[in-house]
Coordinates of N, CA and C in Angstrom, one line a residue:
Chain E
X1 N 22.1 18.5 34.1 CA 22.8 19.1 35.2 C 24.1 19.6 34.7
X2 N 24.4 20.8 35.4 CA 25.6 20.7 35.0 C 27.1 20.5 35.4
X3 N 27.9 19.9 34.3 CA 28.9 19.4 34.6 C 30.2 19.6 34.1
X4 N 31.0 19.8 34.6 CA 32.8 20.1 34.6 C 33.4 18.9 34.3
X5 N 34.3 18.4 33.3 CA 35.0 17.3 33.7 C 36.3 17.2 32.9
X6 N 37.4 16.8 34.0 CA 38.4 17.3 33.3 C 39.5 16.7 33.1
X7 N 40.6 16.9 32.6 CA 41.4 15.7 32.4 C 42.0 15.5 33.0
X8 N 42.8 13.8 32.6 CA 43.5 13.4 34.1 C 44.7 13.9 34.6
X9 N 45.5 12.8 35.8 CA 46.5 13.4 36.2 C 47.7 13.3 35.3
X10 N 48.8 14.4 35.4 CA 50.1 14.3 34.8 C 50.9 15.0 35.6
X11 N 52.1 14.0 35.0 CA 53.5 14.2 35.6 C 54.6 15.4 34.2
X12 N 55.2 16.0 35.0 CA 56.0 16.6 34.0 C 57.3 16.8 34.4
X13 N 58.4 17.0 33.9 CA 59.5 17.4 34.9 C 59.4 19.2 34.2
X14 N 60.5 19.5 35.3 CA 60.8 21.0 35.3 C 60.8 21.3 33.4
X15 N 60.4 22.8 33.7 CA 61.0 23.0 31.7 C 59.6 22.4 31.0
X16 N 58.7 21.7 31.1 CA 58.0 21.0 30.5 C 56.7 22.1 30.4
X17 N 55.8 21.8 29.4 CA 54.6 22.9 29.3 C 53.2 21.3 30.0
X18 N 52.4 21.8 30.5 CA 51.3 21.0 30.4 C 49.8 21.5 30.1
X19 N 48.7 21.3 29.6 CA 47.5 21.5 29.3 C 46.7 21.0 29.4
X20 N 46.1 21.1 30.5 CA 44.9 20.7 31.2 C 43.2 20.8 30.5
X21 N 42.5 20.0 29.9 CA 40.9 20.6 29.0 C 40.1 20.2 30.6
X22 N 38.9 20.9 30.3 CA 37.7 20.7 30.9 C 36.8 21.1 30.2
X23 N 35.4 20.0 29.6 CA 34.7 20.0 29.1 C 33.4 20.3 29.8
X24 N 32.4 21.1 29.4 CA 31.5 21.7 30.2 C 29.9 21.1 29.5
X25 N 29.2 20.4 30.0 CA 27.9 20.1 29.8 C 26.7 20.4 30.6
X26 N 26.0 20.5 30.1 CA 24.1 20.8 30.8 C 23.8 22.1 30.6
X27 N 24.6 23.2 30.1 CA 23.9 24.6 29.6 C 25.4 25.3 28.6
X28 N 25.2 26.3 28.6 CA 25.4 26.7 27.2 C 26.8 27.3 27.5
X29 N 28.2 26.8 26.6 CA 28.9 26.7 26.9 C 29.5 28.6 27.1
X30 N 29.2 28.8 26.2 CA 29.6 30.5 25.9 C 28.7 31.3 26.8
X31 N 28.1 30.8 27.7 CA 27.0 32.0 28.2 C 27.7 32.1 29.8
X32 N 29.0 31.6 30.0 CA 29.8 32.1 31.4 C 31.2 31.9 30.6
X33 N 32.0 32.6 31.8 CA 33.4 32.7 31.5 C 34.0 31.2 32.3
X34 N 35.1 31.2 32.1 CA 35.2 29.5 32.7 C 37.0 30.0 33.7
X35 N 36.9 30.1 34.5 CA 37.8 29.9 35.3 C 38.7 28.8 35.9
X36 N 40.2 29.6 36.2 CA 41.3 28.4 36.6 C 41.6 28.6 37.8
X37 N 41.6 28.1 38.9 CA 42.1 27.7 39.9 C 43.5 26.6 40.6
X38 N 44.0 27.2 41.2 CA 44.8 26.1 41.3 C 45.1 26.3 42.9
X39 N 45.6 24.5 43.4 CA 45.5 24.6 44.9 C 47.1 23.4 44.8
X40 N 48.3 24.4 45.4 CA 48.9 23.3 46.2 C 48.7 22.7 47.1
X41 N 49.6 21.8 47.0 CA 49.3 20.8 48.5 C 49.5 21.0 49.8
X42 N 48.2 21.0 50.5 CA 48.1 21.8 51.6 C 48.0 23.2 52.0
X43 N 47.8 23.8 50.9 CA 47.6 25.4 50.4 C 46.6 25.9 50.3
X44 N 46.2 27.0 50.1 CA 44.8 27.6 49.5 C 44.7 27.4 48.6
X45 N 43.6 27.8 47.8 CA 43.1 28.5 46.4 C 43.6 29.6 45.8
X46 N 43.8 29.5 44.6 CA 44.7 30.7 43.9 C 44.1 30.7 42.5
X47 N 43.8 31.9 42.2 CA 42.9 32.3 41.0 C 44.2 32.3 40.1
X48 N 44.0 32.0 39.0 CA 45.3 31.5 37.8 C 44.6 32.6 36.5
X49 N 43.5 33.0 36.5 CA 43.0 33.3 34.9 C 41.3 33.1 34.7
X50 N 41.3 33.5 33.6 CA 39.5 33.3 33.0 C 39.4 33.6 31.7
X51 N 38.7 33.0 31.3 CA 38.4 32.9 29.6 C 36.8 33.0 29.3
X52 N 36.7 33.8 28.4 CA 35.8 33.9 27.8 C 35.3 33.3 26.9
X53 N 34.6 32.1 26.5 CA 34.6 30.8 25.7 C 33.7 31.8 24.5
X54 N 33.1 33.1 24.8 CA 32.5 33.3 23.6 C 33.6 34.0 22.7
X55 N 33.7 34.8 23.3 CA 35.2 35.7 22.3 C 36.5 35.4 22.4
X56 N 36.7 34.4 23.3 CA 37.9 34.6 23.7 C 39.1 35.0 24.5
X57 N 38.5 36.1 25.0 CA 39.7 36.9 25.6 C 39.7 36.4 26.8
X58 N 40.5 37.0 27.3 CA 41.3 36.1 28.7 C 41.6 37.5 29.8
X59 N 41.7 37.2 30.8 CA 42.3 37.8 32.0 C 43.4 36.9 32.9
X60 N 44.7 37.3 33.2 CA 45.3 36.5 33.5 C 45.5 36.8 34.7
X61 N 45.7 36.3 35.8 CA 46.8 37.1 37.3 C 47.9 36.9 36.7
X62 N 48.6 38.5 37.4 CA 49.9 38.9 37.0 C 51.0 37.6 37.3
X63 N 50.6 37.6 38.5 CA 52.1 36.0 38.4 C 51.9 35.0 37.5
X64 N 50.7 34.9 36.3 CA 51.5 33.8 35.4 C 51.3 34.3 34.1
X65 N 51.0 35.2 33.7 CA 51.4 36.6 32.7 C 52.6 35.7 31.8
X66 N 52.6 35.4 30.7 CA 54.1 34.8 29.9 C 53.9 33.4 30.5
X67 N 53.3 32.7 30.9 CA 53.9 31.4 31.2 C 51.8 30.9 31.4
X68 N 51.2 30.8 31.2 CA 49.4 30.7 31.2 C 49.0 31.0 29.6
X69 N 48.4 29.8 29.2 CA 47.7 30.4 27.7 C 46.2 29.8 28.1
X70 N 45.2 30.3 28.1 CA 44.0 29.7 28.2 C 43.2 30.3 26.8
X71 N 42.5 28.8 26.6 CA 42.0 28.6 24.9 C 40.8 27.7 25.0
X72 N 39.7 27.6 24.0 CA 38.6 27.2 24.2 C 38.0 26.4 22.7
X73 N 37.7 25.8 22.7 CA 37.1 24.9 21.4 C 35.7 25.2 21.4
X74 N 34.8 25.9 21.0 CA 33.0 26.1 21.2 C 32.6 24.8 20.4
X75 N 33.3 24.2 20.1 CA 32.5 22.9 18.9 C 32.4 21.7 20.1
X76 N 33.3 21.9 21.4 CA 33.1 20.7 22.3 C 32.7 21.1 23.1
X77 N 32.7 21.8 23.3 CA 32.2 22.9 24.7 C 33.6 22.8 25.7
X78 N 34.8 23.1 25.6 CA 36.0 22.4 26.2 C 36.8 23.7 26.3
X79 N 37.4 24.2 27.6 CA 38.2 24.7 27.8 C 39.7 24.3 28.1
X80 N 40.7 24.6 27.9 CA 42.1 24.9 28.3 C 42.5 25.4 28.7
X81 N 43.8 24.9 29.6 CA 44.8 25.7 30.4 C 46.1 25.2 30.1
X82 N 46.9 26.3 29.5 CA 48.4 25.8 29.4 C 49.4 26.3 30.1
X83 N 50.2 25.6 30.7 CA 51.1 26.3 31.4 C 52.6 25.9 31.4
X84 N 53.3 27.1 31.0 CA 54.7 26.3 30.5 C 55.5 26.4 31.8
X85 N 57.1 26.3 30.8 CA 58.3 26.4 31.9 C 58.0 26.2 33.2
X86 N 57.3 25.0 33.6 CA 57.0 24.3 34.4 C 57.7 24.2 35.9
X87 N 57.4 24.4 37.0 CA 59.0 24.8 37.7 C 58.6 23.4 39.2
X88 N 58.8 23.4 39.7 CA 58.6 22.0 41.1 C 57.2 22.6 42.2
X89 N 57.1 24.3 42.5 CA 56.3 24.6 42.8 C 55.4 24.5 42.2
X90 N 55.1 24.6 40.8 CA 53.4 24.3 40.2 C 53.0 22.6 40.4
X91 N 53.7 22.3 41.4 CA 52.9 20.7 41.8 C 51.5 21.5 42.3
X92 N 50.6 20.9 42.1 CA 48.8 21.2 42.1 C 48.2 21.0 41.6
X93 N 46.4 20.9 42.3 CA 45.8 20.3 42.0 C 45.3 21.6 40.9
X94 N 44.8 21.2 39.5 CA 44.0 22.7 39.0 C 42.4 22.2 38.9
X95 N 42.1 23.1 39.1 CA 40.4 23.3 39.1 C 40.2 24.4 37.5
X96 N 39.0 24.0 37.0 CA 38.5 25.0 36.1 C 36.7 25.1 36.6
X97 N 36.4 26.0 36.9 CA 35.3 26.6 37.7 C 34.3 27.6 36.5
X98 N 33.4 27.5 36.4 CA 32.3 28.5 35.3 C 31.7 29.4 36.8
X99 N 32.1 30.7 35.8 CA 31.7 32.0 36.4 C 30.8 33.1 35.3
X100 N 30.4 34.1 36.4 CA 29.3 34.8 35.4 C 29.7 36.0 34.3
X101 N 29.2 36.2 33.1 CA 29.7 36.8 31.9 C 29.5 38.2 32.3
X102 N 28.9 38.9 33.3 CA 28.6 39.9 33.7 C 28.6 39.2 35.4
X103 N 28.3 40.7 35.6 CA 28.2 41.1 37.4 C 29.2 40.2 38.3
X104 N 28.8 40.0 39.6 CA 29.8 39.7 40.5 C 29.7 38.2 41.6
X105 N 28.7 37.6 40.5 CA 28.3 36.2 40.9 C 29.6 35.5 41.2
X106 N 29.0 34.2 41.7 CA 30.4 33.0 42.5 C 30.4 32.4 41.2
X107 N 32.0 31.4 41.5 CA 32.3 30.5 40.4 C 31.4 29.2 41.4
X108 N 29.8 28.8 40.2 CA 29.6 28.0 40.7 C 29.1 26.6 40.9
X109 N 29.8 25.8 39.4 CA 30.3 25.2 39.7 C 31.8 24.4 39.4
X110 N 32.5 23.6 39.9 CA 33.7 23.4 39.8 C 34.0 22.3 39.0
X111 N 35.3 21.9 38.2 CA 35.9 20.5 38.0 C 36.1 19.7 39.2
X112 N 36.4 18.6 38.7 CA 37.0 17.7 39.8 C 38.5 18.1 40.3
X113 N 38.6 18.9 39.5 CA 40.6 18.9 39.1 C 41.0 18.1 38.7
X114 N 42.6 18.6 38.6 CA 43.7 17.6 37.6 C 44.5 17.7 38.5
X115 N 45.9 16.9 38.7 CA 47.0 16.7 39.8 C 47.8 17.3 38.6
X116 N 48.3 17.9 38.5 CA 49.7 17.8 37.9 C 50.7 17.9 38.9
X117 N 52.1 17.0 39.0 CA 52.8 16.9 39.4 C 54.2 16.9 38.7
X118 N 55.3 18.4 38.8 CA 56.2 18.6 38.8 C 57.3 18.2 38.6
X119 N 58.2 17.2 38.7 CA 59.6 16.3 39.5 C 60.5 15.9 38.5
X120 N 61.9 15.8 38.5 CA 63.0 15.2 38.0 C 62.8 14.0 38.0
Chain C
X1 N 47.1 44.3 45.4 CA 45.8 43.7 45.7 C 44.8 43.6 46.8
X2 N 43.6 43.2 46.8 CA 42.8 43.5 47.9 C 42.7 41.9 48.3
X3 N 43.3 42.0 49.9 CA 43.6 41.3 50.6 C 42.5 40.7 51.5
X4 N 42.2 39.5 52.1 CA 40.7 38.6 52.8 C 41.9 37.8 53.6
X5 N 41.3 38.1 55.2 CA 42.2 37.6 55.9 C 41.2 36.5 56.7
X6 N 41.7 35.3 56.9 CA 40.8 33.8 57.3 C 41.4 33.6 58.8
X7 N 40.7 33.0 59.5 CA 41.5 32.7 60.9 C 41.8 31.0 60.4
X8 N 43.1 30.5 60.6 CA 43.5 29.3 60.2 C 42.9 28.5 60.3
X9 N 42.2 28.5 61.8 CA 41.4 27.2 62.6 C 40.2 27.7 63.2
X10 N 39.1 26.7 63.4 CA 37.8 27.3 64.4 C 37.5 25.4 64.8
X11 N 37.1 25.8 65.8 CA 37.2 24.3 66.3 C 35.2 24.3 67.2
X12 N 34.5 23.7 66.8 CA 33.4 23.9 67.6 C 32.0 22.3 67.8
X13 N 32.1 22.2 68.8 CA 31.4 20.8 69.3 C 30.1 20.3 68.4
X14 N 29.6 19.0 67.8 CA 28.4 18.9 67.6 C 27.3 19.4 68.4
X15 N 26.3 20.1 67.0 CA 25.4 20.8 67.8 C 25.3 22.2 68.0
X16 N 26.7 22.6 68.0 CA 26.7 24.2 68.8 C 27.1 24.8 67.2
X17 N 26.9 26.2 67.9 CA 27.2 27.6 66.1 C 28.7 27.9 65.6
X18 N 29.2 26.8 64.8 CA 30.4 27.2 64.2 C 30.6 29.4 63.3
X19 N 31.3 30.0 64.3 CA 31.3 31.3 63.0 C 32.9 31.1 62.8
X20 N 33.0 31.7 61.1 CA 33.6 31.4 60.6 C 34.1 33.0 59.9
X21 N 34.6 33.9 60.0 CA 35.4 35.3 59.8 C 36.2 35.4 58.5
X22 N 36.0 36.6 58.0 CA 36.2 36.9 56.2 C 36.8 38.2 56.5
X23 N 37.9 39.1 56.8 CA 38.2 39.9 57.2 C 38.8 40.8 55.7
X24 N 38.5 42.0 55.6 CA 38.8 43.0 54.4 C 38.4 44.4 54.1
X25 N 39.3 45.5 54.4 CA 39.0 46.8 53.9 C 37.5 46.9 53.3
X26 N 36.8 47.2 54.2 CA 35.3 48.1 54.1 C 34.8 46.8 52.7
X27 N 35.2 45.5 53.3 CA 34.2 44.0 52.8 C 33.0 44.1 53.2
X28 N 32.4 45.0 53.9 CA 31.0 45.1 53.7 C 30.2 46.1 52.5
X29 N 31.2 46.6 51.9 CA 30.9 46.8 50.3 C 30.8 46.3 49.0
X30 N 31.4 44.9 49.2 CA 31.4 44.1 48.5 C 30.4 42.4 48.7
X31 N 30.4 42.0 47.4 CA 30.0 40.6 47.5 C 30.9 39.5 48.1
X32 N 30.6 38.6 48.5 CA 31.1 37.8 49.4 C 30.5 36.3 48.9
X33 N 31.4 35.7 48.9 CA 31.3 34.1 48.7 C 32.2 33.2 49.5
X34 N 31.1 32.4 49.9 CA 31.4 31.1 50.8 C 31.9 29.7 49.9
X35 N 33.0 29.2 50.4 CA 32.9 27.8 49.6 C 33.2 26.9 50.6
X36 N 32.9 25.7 50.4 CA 33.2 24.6 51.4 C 34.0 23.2 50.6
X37 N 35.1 23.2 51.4 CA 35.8 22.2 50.6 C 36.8 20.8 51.5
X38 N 36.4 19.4 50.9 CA 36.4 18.6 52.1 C 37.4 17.4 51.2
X39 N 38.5 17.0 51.9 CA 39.7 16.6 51.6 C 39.3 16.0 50.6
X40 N 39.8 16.0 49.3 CA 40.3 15.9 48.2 C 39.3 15.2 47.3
X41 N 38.3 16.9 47.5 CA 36.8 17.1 46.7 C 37.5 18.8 45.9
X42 N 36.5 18.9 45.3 CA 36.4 20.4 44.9 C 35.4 21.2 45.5
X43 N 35.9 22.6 45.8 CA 35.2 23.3 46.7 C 33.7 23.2 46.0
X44 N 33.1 23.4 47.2 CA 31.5 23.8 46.6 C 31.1 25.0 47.3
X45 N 30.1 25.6 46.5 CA 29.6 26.8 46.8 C 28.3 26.7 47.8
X46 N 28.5 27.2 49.3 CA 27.5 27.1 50.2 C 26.8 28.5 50.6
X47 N 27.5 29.7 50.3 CA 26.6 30.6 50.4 C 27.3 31.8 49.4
X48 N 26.4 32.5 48.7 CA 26.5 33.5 47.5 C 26.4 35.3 47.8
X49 N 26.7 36.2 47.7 CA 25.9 37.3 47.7 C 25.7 37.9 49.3
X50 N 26.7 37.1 49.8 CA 26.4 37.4 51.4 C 25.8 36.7 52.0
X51 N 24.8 36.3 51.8 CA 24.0 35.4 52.9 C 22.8 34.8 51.9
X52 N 23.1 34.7 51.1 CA 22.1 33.7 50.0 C 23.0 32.3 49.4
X53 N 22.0 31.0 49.6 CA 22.2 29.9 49.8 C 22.1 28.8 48.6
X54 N 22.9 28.3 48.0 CA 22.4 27.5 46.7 C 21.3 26.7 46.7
X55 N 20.7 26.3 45.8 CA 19.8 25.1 46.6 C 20.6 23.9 46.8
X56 N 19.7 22.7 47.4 CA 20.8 21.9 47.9 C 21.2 22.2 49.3
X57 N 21.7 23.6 49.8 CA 22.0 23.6 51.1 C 21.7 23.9 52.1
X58 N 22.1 22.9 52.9 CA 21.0 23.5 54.2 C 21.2 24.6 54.7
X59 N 19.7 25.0 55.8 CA 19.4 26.2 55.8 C 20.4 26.2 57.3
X60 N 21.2 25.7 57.9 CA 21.9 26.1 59.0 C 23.4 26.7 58.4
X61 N 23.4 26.9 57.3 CA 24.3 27.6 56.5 C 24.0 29.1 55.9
X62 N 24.2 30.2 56.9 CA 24.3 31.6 57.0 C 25.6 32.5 56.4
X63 N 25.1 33.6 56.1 CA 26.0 34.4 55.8 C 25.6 36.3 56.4
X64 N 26.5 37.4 56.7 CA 26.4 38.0 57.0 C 28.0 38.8 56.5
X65 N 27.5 40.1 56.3 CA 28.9 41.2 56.2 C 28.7 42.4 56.2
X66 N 28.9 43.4 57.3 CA 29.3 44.3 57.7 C 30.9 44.9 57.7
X67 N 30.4 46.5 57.3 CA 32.1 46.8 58.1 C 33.4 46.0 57.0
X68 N 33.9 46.0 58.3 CA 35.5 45.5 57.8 C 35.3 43.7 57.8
X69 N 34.3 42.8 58.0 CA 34.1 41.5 58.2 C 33.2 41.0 58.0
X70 N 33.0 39.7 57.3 CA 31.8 38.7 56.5 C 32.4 37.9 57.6
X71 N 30.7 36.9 57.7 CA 30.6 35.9 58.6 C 30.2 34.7 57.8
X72 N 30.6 33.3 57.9 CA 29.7 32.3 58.0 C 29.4 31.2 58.9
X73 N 28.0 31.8 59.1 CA 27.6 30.7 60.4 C 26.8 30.1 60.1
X74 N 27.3 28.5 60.4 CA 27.2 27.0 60.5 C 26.3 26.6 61.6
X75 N 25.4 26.7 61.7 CA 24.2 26.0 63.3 C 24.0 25.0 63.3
X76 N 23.8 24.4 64.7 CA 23.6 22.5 64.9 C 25.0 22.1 64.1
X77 N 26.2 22.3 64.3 CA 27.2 21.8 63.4 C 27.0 20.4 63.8
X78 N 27.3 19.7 63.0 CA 27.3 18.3 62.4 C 28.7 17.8 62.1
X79 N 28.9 16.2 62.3 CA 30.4 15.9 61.7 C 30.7 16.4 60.3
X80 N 30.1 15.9 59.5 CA 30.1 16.1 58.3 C 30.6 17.7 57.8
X81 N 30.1 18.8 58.4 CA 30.4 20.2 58.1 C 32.0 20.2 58.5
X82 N 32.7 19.1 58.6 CA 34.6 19.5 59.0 C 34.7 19.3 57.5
X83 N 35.4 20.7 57.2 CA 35.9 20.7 56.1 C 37.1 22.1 56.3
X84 N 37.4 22.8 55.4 CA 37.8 24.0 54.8 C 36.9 24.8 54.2
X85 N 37.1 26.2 54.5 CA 36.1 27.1 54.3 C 36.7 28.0 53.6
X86 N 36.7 28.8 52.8 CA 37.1 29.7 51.6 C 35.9 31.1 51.6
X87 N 36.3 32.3 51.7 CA 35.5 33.2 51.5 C 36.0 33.5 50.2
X88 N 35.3 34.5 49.5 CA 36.0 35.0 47.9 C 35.2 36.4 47.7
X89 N 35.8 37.5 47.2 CA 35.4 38.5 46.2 C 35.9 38.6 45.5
X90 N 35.2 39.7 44.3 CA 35.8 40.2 43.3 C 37.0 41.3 43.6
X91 N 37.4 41.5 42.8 CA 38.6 42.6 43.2 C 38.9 43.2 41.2
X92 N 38.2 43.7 40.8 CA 37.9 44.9 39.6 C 39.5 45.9 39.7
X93 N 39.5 46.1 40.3 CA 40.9 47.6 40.7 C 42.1 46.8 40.3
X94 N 42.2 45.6 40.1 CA 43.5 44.7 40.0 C 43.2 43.5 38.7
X95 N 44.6 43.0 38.7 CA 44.4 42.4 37.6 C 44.0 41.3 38.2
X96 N 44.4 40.7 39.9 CA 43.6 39.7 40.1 C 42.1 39.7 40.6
X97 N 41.4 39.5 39.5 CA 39.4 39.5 39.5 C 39.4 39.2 40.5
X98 N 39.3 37.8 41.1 CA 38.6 36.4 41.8 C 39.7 36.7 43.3
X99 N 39.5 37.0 44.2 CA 40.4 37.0 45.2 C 39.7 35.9 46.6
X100 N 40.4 35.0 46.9 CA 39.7 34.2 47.9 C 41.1 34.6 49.2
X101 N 40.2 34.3 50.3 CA 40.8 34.2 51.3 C 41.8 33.4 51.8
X102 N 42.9 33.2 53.3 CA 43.6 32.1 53.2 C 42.9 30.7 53.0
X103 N 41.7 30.5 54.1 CA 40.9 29.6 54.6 C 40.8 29.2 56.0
X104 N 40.0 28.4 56.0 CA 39.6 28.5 57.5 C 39.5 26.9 57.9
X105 N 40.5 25.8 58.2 CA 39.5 24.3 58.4 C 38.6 24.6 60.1
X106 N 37.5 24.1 59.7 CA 36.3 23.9 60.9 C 36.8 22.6 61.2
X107 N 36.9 22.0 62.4 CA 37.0 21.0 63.2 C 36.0 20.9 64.2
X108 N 35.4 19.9 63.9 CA 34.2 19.3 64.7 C 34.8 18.0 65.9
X109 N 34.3 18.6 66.8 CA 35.3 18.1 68.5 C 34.7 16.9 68.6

């Protein structure tokens, strides 16, 4: 079956970079793009980025352009999300979600997420 | 960017037809995705493609989109279906792909 699982929670203060993995099992790690999500607290859903674990390349949303690196290991099946200059609003939960390599399918299925939390 | 507008709240009794509104510039031209997400889970995917159903879900979990609006309707609502609701499309024209809506919490009375 397959499965998302991802790392735990962390604290960072302001200024700080953090990077989140989610390792993907039950089908083939390069045959979808792997997606980031992120949900403040008490907020919606907010698309952060996508990676393409076969080649690589990335699509970023413009608001975190310079400040988002997403990166992939094919030897663990394990994606990444980095995100610097860390500011008190990116307190959130992130999600990494597998989406389709083509056409206009759902992301579907999800991590558990990670808490990262922000604070001085 | 292309904008999906959620009604904040829907409130509807055990038993009776929760609908649930996905609002968006001629969104009946697009694909549409349902997610359902229940306090401090990760969303899951309850309806795909407009009105097609993962397996796993039940079949009182509907979809529909015409026009300027996608629906998801919930029949015989159950406690269990109180959660938060999320619609989603693509959005190609922009750099943000994945565009989800505000959301919607269902409250079961």
């Amino acid at each position: 079956q397959v499965q998302l699982v991802q790392s735990g929670a962390e604290v960072k203060k302001p200024g700080a970079s953090v990077k989140v993995s989610c390792k993907a099992s039950g089908y083939t790690f390069t045959g979808y793009y792997m997606h980031w999500v992120r949900q403040a607290p008490g907020q919606g859903l907010e698309w952060m980025g996508r990676i393409n674990p076969n080649s690589g390349g990335t699509n970023y949303a413009q608001k975190f352009q310079g400040r988002v690196t997403m990166t992939r290991d094919t030897s663990i099946s394990t994606a990444y999300m980095e995100l610097s200059r860390l500011r008190s609003d990116d307190t959130a939960v992130y999600y990494c979600a597998r989406g389709p390599l083509m056409g206009l399918r759902p992301l579907d299925y999800w991590g558990q997420g990670t808490l990262v939390t922000v604070s001085s | 960017s292309y904008v999906l507008t959620q009604p904040p709240s829907v409130s509807v009794a055990p038993g009776q037809t929760a609908r649930i509104t996905c609002g968006g510039n001629n969104i009946g031209s697009k694909s549409v995705h349902w997610y359902q997400q229940k306090p401090g889970q990760a969303p899951v995917l309850v309806v795909y493609d407009d009105s097609d159903r993962p397996s796993g879900i039940p079949e009182r979990f509907s979809g529909s989109n015409s026009g300027n609006t996608a629906t998801l309707t919930i029949s015989r609502v159950e406690a269990g279906d109180e959660a938060d609701y999320y619609c989603q499309v693509w959005d190609s024209s922009s750099d943000h792909l994945v565009v989800f809506g505000g959301g919607t919490k269902l409250t079961v009375l």
